[in-house]
Amino acid sequence: MSWRSPTERPLRERTKLDRADSRRHHQSMLLQHLFTDGPASRADLARSTGLTRVTVSDLVAGLIEEGLVAELGAPAESRVGKPPTLIGLVADAKHVVAIDLSVDDQVVGAVLTLTGEVVARESRPLAGRRGGDAVAAVEELAAHLVAQSDRPLLGIGVATPGVVSRDGVVVDAPNLGWHDVPLAARLRDALGHAAYVANDANTAVVGEYTFGGGDEGGLMLMRLSTGVGAGLVLGGAVLHGHHGAAGEIGHVVVDPDGDDCACGRRGCLETFLAVPRLRRRIAAATAEGAGADEVLAAAGRTLGEAVAPVVAALNLGELVLSGPADLVDPLARVAGDTVRARVMPVTAEEFVVRAAKLGDDGVLVGATGLVLAGELGVS
């Protein structure tokens, strides 16, 4: 499995790098190539990065010593003369612990390899824990998973609902009762490992774009769980927006006379699409002799109406829905038809709404990407 992460921020030229920064930057270039394109010879790495062969050989030696890469031998078909030795990433050289807080009233975690393969998995009920109690639940599960790993730990990645700053402070997560919670710092202090925290939908869109074959023309992923949030990749970059709140489409009011929302307002999109609310409406409709189809069709139309302006404004190629398959599949069909009926033909022509290819693992895999970008510079 290769790694292809959307760029978190524009690359800026640096007028001067000290030796340690320069070496780390060059190592990141090599790792990026190996993640993206697979095994390569030292000569190939030199050509692709623009570094000298001497520099590449020195960097590769360091990465081999760290156990991050290994010599794989000569390719099956080699040219005349001495065959080159391929260098490849060692996927299980280190592990990453990933935590997903987007699942309804659960904290879900896993130990993963550097290429997003799940080694161990565990979930625990949150049982309504909020505020400091919810932070403690995250710390407890993370500590347990750290103990499960039999490899050096690269770091901890956490995906949470709400608005999250670049330095891992949860600015606002109403469903968890978190306001200005320095979650990344809390985890670093408690567990002694690097920790990264990001919005769950942004994390999921990283996973889907990287491993799920996301559309190069523009991708919005909506995460349907206890709440509803969206992550966007446009032009290969994750969009963060003003105050890092891009994608909070779940709190756009679609019915001012609707149900109360956790954010304090009424009739937000989240009140129509959050999984617990959908389940309750389906149960009530079934009790009255109707079925899930009518409830999901109405919710799908509301979803399509809400996102059509976004699709048109950004000319997105895909809307990806992440959540329970029995809800996502019918929602995707109706929402796709609704969007295409409301936008220009040139926008609608190849636009698709589909279920996330990675399912719920997309959040965990995306959280692995947070750590890879932060610790190895692979972005």
Tab-separated table of C-alpha atoms in Angstrom:
chain	number	residue	atom	x	y	z
A	1	MET	CA	0.000	0.000	0.000
A	2	SER	CA	1.447	3.355	-0.979
A	3	TRP	CA	1.170	6.656	0.808
A	4	ARG	CA	-0.202	9.754	-0.895
A	5	SER	CA	-1.146	12.443	1.587
A	6	PRO	CA	-2.821	15.724	0.738
A	7	THR	CA	-0.561	18.654	1.510
A	8	GLU	CA	-1.427	20.225	4.847
A	9	ARG	CA	-0.091	23.685	3.982
A	10	PRO	CA	1.674	25.382	1.080
A	11	LEU	CA	5.375	24.736	0.912
A	12	ARG	CA	7.384	27.813	1.763
A	13	GLU	CA	10.941	28.454	0.785
A	14	ARG	CA	13.332	28.610	3.684
A	15	THR	CA	16.320	30.842	3.192
A	16	LYS	CA	18.523	28.869	5.516
A	17	LEU	CA	18.363	25.407	7.034
A	18	ASP	CA	20.672	24.230	9.766
A	19	ARG	CA	22.341	20.876	9.224
A	20	ALA	CA	19.861	18.845	11.288
A	21	ASP	CA	16.847	20.448	9.587
A	22	SER	CA	18.393	19.945	6.175
A	23	ARG	CA	19.096	16.278	6.835
A	24	ARG	CA	15.561	15.680	8.119
A	25	HIS	CA	14.122	17.478	5.103
A	26	HIS	CA	16.170	15.359	2.707
A	27	GLN	CA	15.228	12.155	4.542
A	28	SER	CA	11.589	13.177	4.208
A	29	MET	CA	12.053	13.571	0.460
A	30	LEU	CA	13.371	10.018	0.202
A	31	LEU	CA	10.621	8.593	2.415
A	32	GLN	CA	7.984	10.474	0.434
A	33	HIS	CA	9.240	8.886	-2.774
A	34	LEU	CA	9.292	5.402	-1.253
A	35	PHE	CA	5.798	5.814	0.224
A	36	THR	CA	4.379	7.133	-3.019
A	37	ASP	CA	6.163	5.118	-5.696
A	38	GLY	CA	7.417	2.038	-3.890
A	39	PRO	CA	10.957	0.557	-3.896
A	40	ALA	CA	13.673	2.371	-5.827
A	41	SER	CA	17.430	2.220	-6.292
A	42	ARG	CA	19.730	4.824	-4.812
A	43	ALA	CA	20.286	6.192	-8.318
A	44	ASP	CA	16.522	6.486	-8.871
A	45	LEU	CA	16.162	8.311	-5.562
A	46	ALA	CA	18.938	10.719	-6.517
A	47	ARG	CA	17.270	11.486	-9.852
A	48	SER	CA	13.794	11.945	-8.354
A	49	THR	CA	14.911	14.182	-5.481
A	50	GLY	CA	17.697	16.123	-7.187
A	51	LEU	CA	20.141	15.132	-4.457
A	52	THR	CA	23.613	13.830	-5.185
A	53	ARG	CA	24.238	10.093	-5.106
A	54	VAL	CA	26.676	10.574	-2.241
A	55	THR	CA	24.036	12.403	-0.212
A	56	VAL	CA	21.394	9.787	-1.010
A	57	SER	CA	23.724	6.949	-0.012
A	58	ASP	CA	24.448	8.663	3.294
A	59	LEU	CA	20.761	9.307	3.987
A	60	VAL	CA	19.780	5.752	3.065
A	61	ALA	CA	22.440	4.404	5.408
A	62	GLY	CA	20.914	6.426	8.227
A	63	LEU	CA	17.397	5.250	7.424
A	64	ILE	CA	18.569	1.634	7.285
A	65	GLU	CA	20.212	2.077	10.691
A	66	GLU	CA	16.898	3.421	12.039
A	67	GLY	CA	15.138	0.392	10.551
A	68	LEU	CA	12.770	2.508	8.448
A	69	VAL	CA	14.036	1.190	5.119
A	70	ALA	CA	15.838	-1.955	3.989
A	71	GLU	CA	17.711	-3.274	0.967
A	72	LEU	CA	15.425	-5.550	-1.040
A	73	GLY	CA	17.897	-6.897	-3.565
A	74	ALA	CA	17.963	-6.448	-7.333
A	75	PRO	CA	14.798	-6.058	-9.425
A	76	ALA	CA	13.552	-9.133	-11.276
A	77	GLU	CA	14.543	-7.657	-14.641
A	78	SER	CA	17.824	-5.773	-14.631
A	79	ARG	CA	19.830	-4.093	-17.356
A	80	VAL	CA	23.183	-5.404	-18.551
A	81	GLY	CA	25.887	-4.844	-15.959
A	82	LYS	CA	25.748	-4.744	-12.186
A	83	PRO	CA	22.099	-4.701	-11.145
A	84	PRO	CA	20.959	-1.902	-8.813
A	85	THR	CA	19.875	-2.689	-5.261
A	86	LEU	CA	16.331	-1.617	-4.494
A	87	ILE	CA	15.515	0.246	-1.286
A	88	GLY	CA	12.083	-0.178	0.254
A	89	LEU	CA	10.113	1.013	3.238
A	90	VAL	CA	9.867	-1.386	6.185
A	91	ALA	CA	6.147	-1.084	6.904
A	92	ASP	CA	6.308	-2.521	10.411
A	93	ALA	CA	9.532	-0.839	11.458
A	94	LYS	CA	7.475	1.310	13.796
A	95	HIS	CA	3.880	1.413	14.876
A	96	VAL	CA	1.345	4.196	15.226
A	97	VAL	CA	-1.504	4.312	17.746
A	98	ALA	CA	-4.665	5.849	16.268
A	99	ILE	CA	-7.790	6.896	18.172
A	100	ASP	CA	-11.198	7.607	16.617
A	101	LEU	CA	-13.748	9.565	18.657
A	102	SER	CA	-16.336	9.920	15.909
A	103	VAL	CA	-18.139	6.618	16.565
A	104	ASP	CA	-21.412	6.953	18.471
A	105	ASP	CA	-20.640	6.979	22.240
A	106	GLN	CA	-17.438	4.960	21.801
A	107	VAL	CA	-13.717	5.518	21.792
A	108	VAL	CA	-12.164	3.308	19.115
A	109	GLY	CA	-8.453	2.711	18.723
A	110	ALA	CA	-5.922	0.620	16.859
A	111	VAL	CA	-2.237	-0.094	16.473
A	112	LEU	CA	-1.222	0.314	12.820
A	113	THR	CA	1.860	-0.098	10.675
A	114	LEU	CA	3.389	2.800	8.774
A	115	THR	CA	1.297	1.864	5.727
A	116	GLY	CA	-2.005	1.810	7.592
A	117	GLU	CA	-2.393	-1.916	8.205
A	118	VAL	CA	-4.263	-2.625	11.451
A	119	VAL	CA	-2.252	-4.777	13.876
A	120	ALA	CA	-4.562	-4.618	16.899
A	121	ARG	CA	-7.912	-2.974	17.502
A	122	GLU	CA	-10.074	-2.185	20.516
A	123	SER	CA	-13.165	-0.121	21.324
A	124	ARG	CA	-14.611	0.955	24.636
A	125	PRO	CA	-17.910	2.623	25.511
A	126	LEU	CA	-17.752	6.266	26.444
A	127	ALA	CA	-20.972	5.749	28.400
A	128	GLY	CA	-21.827	9.413	28.196
A	129	ARG	CA	-18.465	10.579	29.560
A	130	ARG	CA	-17.786	14.218	28.691
A	131	GLY	CA	-15.255	16.899	29.498
A	132	GLY	CA	-12.343	15.697	31.616
A	133	ASP	CA	-13.826	12.213	31.926
A	134	ALA	CA	-13.776	11.850	28.127
A	135	VAL	CA	-10.132	12.997	28.021
A	136	ALA	CA	-9.301	10.341	30.631
A	137	ALA	CA	-11.034	7.688	28.484
A	138	VAL	CA	-8.839	8.632	25.519
A	139	GLU	CA	-5.683	8.530	27.646
A	140	GLU	CA	-6.640	5.124	29.067
A	141	LEU	CA	-7.251	3.509	25.678
A	142	ALA	CA	-4.135	5.095	24.156
A	143	ALA	CA	-1.993	3.779	27.034
A	144	HIS	CA	-3.465	0.307	26.582
A	145	LEU	CA	-2.737	0.304	22.847
A	146	VAL	CA	0.800	1.598	23.362
A	147	ALA	CA	1.370	-1.418	25.609
A	148	GLN	CA	0.019	-3.736	22.881
A	149	SER	CA	2.628	-2.674	20.318
A	150	ASP	CA	5.773	-4.777	19.955
A	151	ARG	CA	7.555	-2.156	17.839
A	152	PRO	CA	8.967	1.293	18.588
A	153	LEU	CA	6.108	3.789	18.575
A	154	LEU	CA	6.270	6.627	16.059
A	155	GLY	CA	3.446	8.527	17.731
A	156	ILE	CA	-0.244	8.825	18.547
A	157	GLY	CA	-2.877	10.256	16.208
A	158	VAL	CA	-6.359	11.243	17.397
A	159	ALA	CA	-9.403	12.071	15.283
A	160	THR	CA	-12.123	13.961	17.142
A	161	PRO	CA	-15.333	15.735	16.217
A	162	GLY	CA	-15.273	19.511	16.464
A	163	VAL	CA	-12.972	22.381	15.594
A	164	VAL	CA	-9.296	21.602	16.214
A	165	SER	CA	-6.342	23.972	15.962
A	166	ARG	CA	-3.135	23.043	14.156
A	167	ASP	CA	-1.364	22.491	17.489
A	168	GLY	CA	-3.891	19.895	18.659
A	169	VAL	CA	-6.175	22.033	20.828
A	170	VAL	CA	-9.832	21.016	20.582
A	171	VAL	CA	-11.375	24.478	20.304
A	172	ASP	CA	-14.970	23.294	20.381
A	173	ALA	CA	-16.491	19.798	20.392
A	174	PRO	CA	-20.038	20.152	21.779
A	175	ASN	CA	-20.870	16.437	21.734
A	176	LEU	CA	-17.875	15.708	23.983
A	177	GLY	CA	-18.180	18.790	26.155
A	178	TRP	CA	-14.737	19.992	25.092
A	179	HIS	CA	-13.823	23.666	24.790
A	180	ASP	CA	-10.191	24.750	24.381
A	181	VAL	CA	-8.887	21.340	25.483
A	182	PRO	CA	-5.132	20.913	24.709
A	183	LEU	CA	-5.598	17.240	23.898
A	184	ALA	CA	-2.324	16.693	22.015
A	185	ALA	CA	-0.300	18.204	24.865
A	186	ARG	CA	-2.245	16.183	27.443
A	187	LEU	CA	-1.443	12.944	25.618
A	188	ARG	CA	2.227	13.857	25.155
A	189	ASP	CA	2.585	14.617	28.866
A	190	ALA	CA	0.671	11.534	29.995
A	191	LEU	CA	2.227	8.947	27.658
A	192	GLY	CA	5.610	10.387	26.682
A	193	HIS	CA	5.066	10.028	22.931
A	194	ALA	CA	4.494	12.470	20.103
A	195	ALA	CA	0.760	13.132	19.691
A	196	TYR	CA	-1.281	14.781	16.946
A	197	VAL	CA	-4.967	15.676	17.022
A	198	ALA	CA	-7.215	16.724	14.133
A	199	ASN	CA	-10.865	16.954	13.204
A	200	ASP	CA	-12.331	13.524	12.471
A	201	ALA	CA	-13.728	14.425	9.055
A	202	ASN	CA	-10.427	16.030	8.008
A	203	THR	CA	-8.665	12.905	9.204
A	204	ALA	CA	-11.068	10.637	7.326
A	205	VAL	CA	-10.664	12.616	4.100
A	206	VAL	CA	-6.877	12.232	4.409
A	207	GLY	CA	-7.331	8.461	4.698
A	208	GLU	CA	-9.797	8.273	1.806
A	209	TYR	CA	-7.729	10.498	-0.473
A	210	THR	CA	-4.539	8.633	0.380
A	211	PHE	CA	-5.677	5.010	0.371
A	212	GLY	CA	-9.167	5.082	-1.125
A	213	GLY	CA	-8.317	6.590	-4.501
A	214	GLY	CA	-9.846	10.003	-3.912
A	215	ASP	CA	-10.712	12.167	-6.908
A	216	GLU	CA	-7.918	14.535	-7.958
A	217	GLY	CA	-10.556	17.054	-9.048
A	218	GLY	CA	-11.872	17.707	-5.546
A	219	LEU	CA	-13.231	15.550	-2.752
A	220	MET	CA	-15.550	16.254	0.161
A	221	LEU	CA	-16.005	13.530	2.748
A	222	MET	CA	-18.898	13.722	5.184
A	223	ARG	CA	-18.599	11.727	8.373
A	224	LEU	CA	-21.990	10.599	9.714
A	225	SER	CA	-21.877	9.505	13.338
A	226	THR	CA	-22.909	11.097	16.632
A	227	GLY	CA	-22.434	14.373	14.784
A	228	VAL	CA	-21.910	15.356	11.160
A	229	GLY	CA	-18.766	16.972	9.810
A	230	ALA	CA	-16.973	17.251	6.493
A	231	GLY	CA	-13.402	17.291	5.289
A	232	LEU	CA	-12.352	18.744	1.938
A	233	VAL	CA	-9.384	18.145	-0.328
A	234	LEU	CA	-9.056	20.549	-3.234
A	235	GLY	CA	-6.038	20.782	-5.509
A	236	GLY	CA	-4.272	18.180	-3.374
A	237	ALA	CA	-4.595	20.236	-0.173
A	238	VAL	CA	-6.768	19.812	2.908
A	239	LEU	CA	-8.860	22.947	3.393
A	240	HIS	CA	-8.803	24.278	6.957
A	241	GLY	CA	-10.487	27.639	6.567
A	242	HIS	CA	-10.759	30.578	8.943
A	243	HIS	CA	-10.087	29.412	12.538
A	244	GLY	CA	-9.721	25.841	11.226
A	245	ALA	CA	-13.494	25.379	11.009
A	246	ALA	CA	-13.793	24.423	7.322
A	247	GLY	CA	-16.171	21.527	6.841
A	248	GLU	CA	-18.520	22.245	9.769
A	249	ILE	CA	-21.480	21.800	7.445
A	250	GLY	CA	-23.300	19.797	10.104
A	251	HIS	CA	-24.073	23.062	11.880
A	252	VAL	CA	-25.603	24.847	8.908
A	253	VAL	CA	-29.258	25.510	9.761
A	254	VAL	CA	-31.570	23.886	7.208
A	255	ASP	CA	-34.826	24.191	9.198
A	256	PRO	CA	-35.090	27.040	11.739
A	257	ASP	CA	-38.100	25.305	13.304
A	258	GLY	CA	-36.360	21.943	13.540
A	259	ASP	CA	-35.016	19.944	16.475
A	260	ASP	CA	-32.538	21.286	19.004
A	261	CYS	CA	-28.876	20.745	18.085
A	262	ALA	CA	-25.909	20.161	20.405
A	263	CYS	CA	-24.444	23.485	19.228
A	264	GLY	CA	-27.332	25.371	20.842
A	265	ARG	CA	-29.291	26.207	17.702
A	266	ARG	CA	-32.234	24.518	16.021
A	267	GLY	CA	-32.602	22.596	12.784
A	268	CYS	CA	-28.926	22.114	11.891
A	269	LEU	CA	-28.124	19.562	9.185
A	270	GLU	CA	-26.731	17.379	11.963
A	271	THR	CA	-30.218	17.010	13.450
A	272	PHE	CA	-31.311	15.356	10.191
A	273	LEU	CA	-28.254	13.175	9.525
A	274	ALA	CA	-26.597	12.226	12.836
A	275	VAL	CA	-26.754	8.447	13.145
A	276	PRO	CA	-28.581	8.259	16.518
A	277	ARG	CA	-31.273	10.644	15.256
A	278	LEU	CA	-31.688	8.729	11.995
A	279	ARG	CA	-32.034	5.469	13.934
A	280	ARG	CA	-34.696	6.967	16.198
A	281	ARG	CA	-36.694	8.318	13.252
A	282	ILE	CA	-36.479	4.975	11.451
A	283	ALA	CA	-37.669	3.154	14.597
A	284	ALA	CA	-40.598	5.575	14.972
A	285	ALA	CA	-41.550	5.231	11.282
A	286	THR	CA	-41.394	1.450	11.506
A	287	ALA	CA	-43.640	1.470	14.584
A	288	GLU	CA	-46.188	3.467	12.590
A	289	GLY	CA	-46.131	0.944	9.741
A	290	ALA	CA	-43.756	2.808	7.451
A	291	GLY	CA	-40.143	1.855	6.810
A	292	ALA	CA	-36.588	3.132	6.670
A	293	ASP	CA	-36.770	3.980	2.953
A	294	GLU	CA	-39.014	7.014	3.424
A	295	VAL	CA	-36.927	8.391	6.293
A	296	LEU	CA	-33.654	7.942	4.419
A	297	ALA	CA	-35.052	9.400	1.192
A	298	ALA	CA	-36.100	12.571	3.030
A	299	ALA	CA	-32.715	12.793	4.768
A	300	GLY	CA	-30.915	12.222	1.453
A	301	ARG	CA	-32.837	15.054	-0.196
A	302	THR	CA	-32.003	17.382	2.701
A	303	LEU	CA	-28.343	16.403	2.404
A	304	GLY	CA	-28.309	17.011	-1.350
A	305	GLU	CA	-29.977	20.402	-0.998
A	306	ALA	CA	-27.447	21.462	1.650
A	307	VAL	CA	-24.310	20.416	-0.220
A	308	ALA	CA	-25.331	21.397	-3.769
A	309	PRO	CA	-24.051	24.997	-3.372
A	310	VAL	CA	-20.708	23.677	-2.081
A	311	VAL	CA	-20.401	21.235	-4.974
A	312	ALA	CA	-21.201	24.000	-7.453
A	313	ALA	CA	-18.911	26.595	-5.872
A	314	LEU	CA	-15.893	24.266	-5.679
A	315	ASN	CA	-16.719	22.088	-8.714
A	316	LEU	CA	-16.144	18.969	-6.636
A	317	GLY	CA	-15.784	15.610	-8.333
A	318	GLU	CA	-16.930	13.467	-5.421
A	319	LEU	CA	-18.946	13.523	-2.235
A	320	VAL	CA	-17.953	10.581	-0.066
A	321	LEU	CA	-20.138	9.478	2.836
A	322	SER	CA	-18.566	7.681	5.775
A	323	GLY	CA	-20.795	5.920	8.291
A	324	PRO	CA	-22.963	2.794	8.747
A	325	ALA	CA	-23.436	1.078	5.391
A	326	ASP	CA	-27.190	0.510	5.847
A	327	LEU	CA	-27.645	4.290	6.121
A	328	VAL	CA	-24.913	5.559	3.808
A	329	ASP	CA	-25.833	3.589	0.683
A	330	PRO	CA	-29.455	4.828	0.357
A	331	LEU	CA	-28.460	8.355	1.422
A	332	ALA	CA	-25.790	8.442	-1.290
A	333	ARG	CA	-28.244	7.472	-4.044
A	334	VAL	CA	-30.819	10.137	-3.170
A	335	ALA	CA	-28.282	12.867	-2.366
A	336	GLY	CA	-26.486	12.297	-5.678
A	337	ASP	CA	-29.697	12.683	-7.673
A	338	THR	CA	-30.615	15.810	-5.691
A	339	VAL	CA	-27.259	17.495	-6.221
A	340	ARG	CA	-27.173	16.725	-9.936
A	341	ALA	CA	-30.667	18.193	-10.334
A	342	ARG	CA	-29.565	21.457	-8.684
A	343	VAL	CA	-26.227	22.266	-10.320
A	344	MET	CA	-25.125	23.141	-13.849
A	345	PRO	CA	-24.799	20.208	-16.261
A	346	VAL	CA	-21.047	20.758	-16.565
A	347	THR	CA	-20.753	20.341	-12.786
A	348	ALA	CA	-23.144	17.397	-12.625
A	349	GLU	CA	-21.685	15.513	-15.582
A	350	GLU	CA	-19.180	13.352	-13.709
A	351	PHE	CA	-20.092	14.177	-10.118
A	352	VAL	CA	-20.645	11.118	-7.907
A	353	VAL	CA	-21.786	10.442	-4.368
A	354	ARG	CA	-20.429	7.212	-2.938
A	355	ALA	CA	-19.684	5.370	0.270
A	356	ALA	CA	-16.159	5.610	1.675
A	357	LYS	CA	-14.018	2.767	0.351
A	358	LEU	CA	-12.193	2.390	3.659
A	359	GLY	CA	-15.328	2.360	5.814
A	360	ASP	CA	-14.752	3.239	9.448
A	361	ASP	CA	-11.055	2.332	9.138
A	362	GLY	CA	-10.579	5.464	7.045
A	363	VAL	CA	-10.490	7.556	10.219
A	364	LEU	CA	-7.891	5.338	11.870
A	365	VAL	CA	-5.767	5.213	8.725
A	366	GLY	CA	-6.048	8.976	8.366
A	367	ALA	CA	-4.912	9.413	11.976
A	368	THR	CA	-1.846	7.360	11.064
A	369	GLY	CA	-1.183	9.917	8.344
A	370	LEU	CA	-1.167	12.715	10.929
A	371	VAL	CA	1.711	11.032	12.706
A	372	LEU	CA	3.589	10.222	9.503
A	373	ALA	CA	3.409	13.842	8.397
A	374	GLY	CA	4.403	15.181	11.792
A	375	GLU	CA	7.228	12.783	12.587
A	376	LEU	CA	8.647	11.762	9.218
A	377	GLY	CA	7.622	14.727	7.116
A	378	VAL	CA	5.731	12.443	4.740
A	379	SER	CA	2.999	14.694	3.414
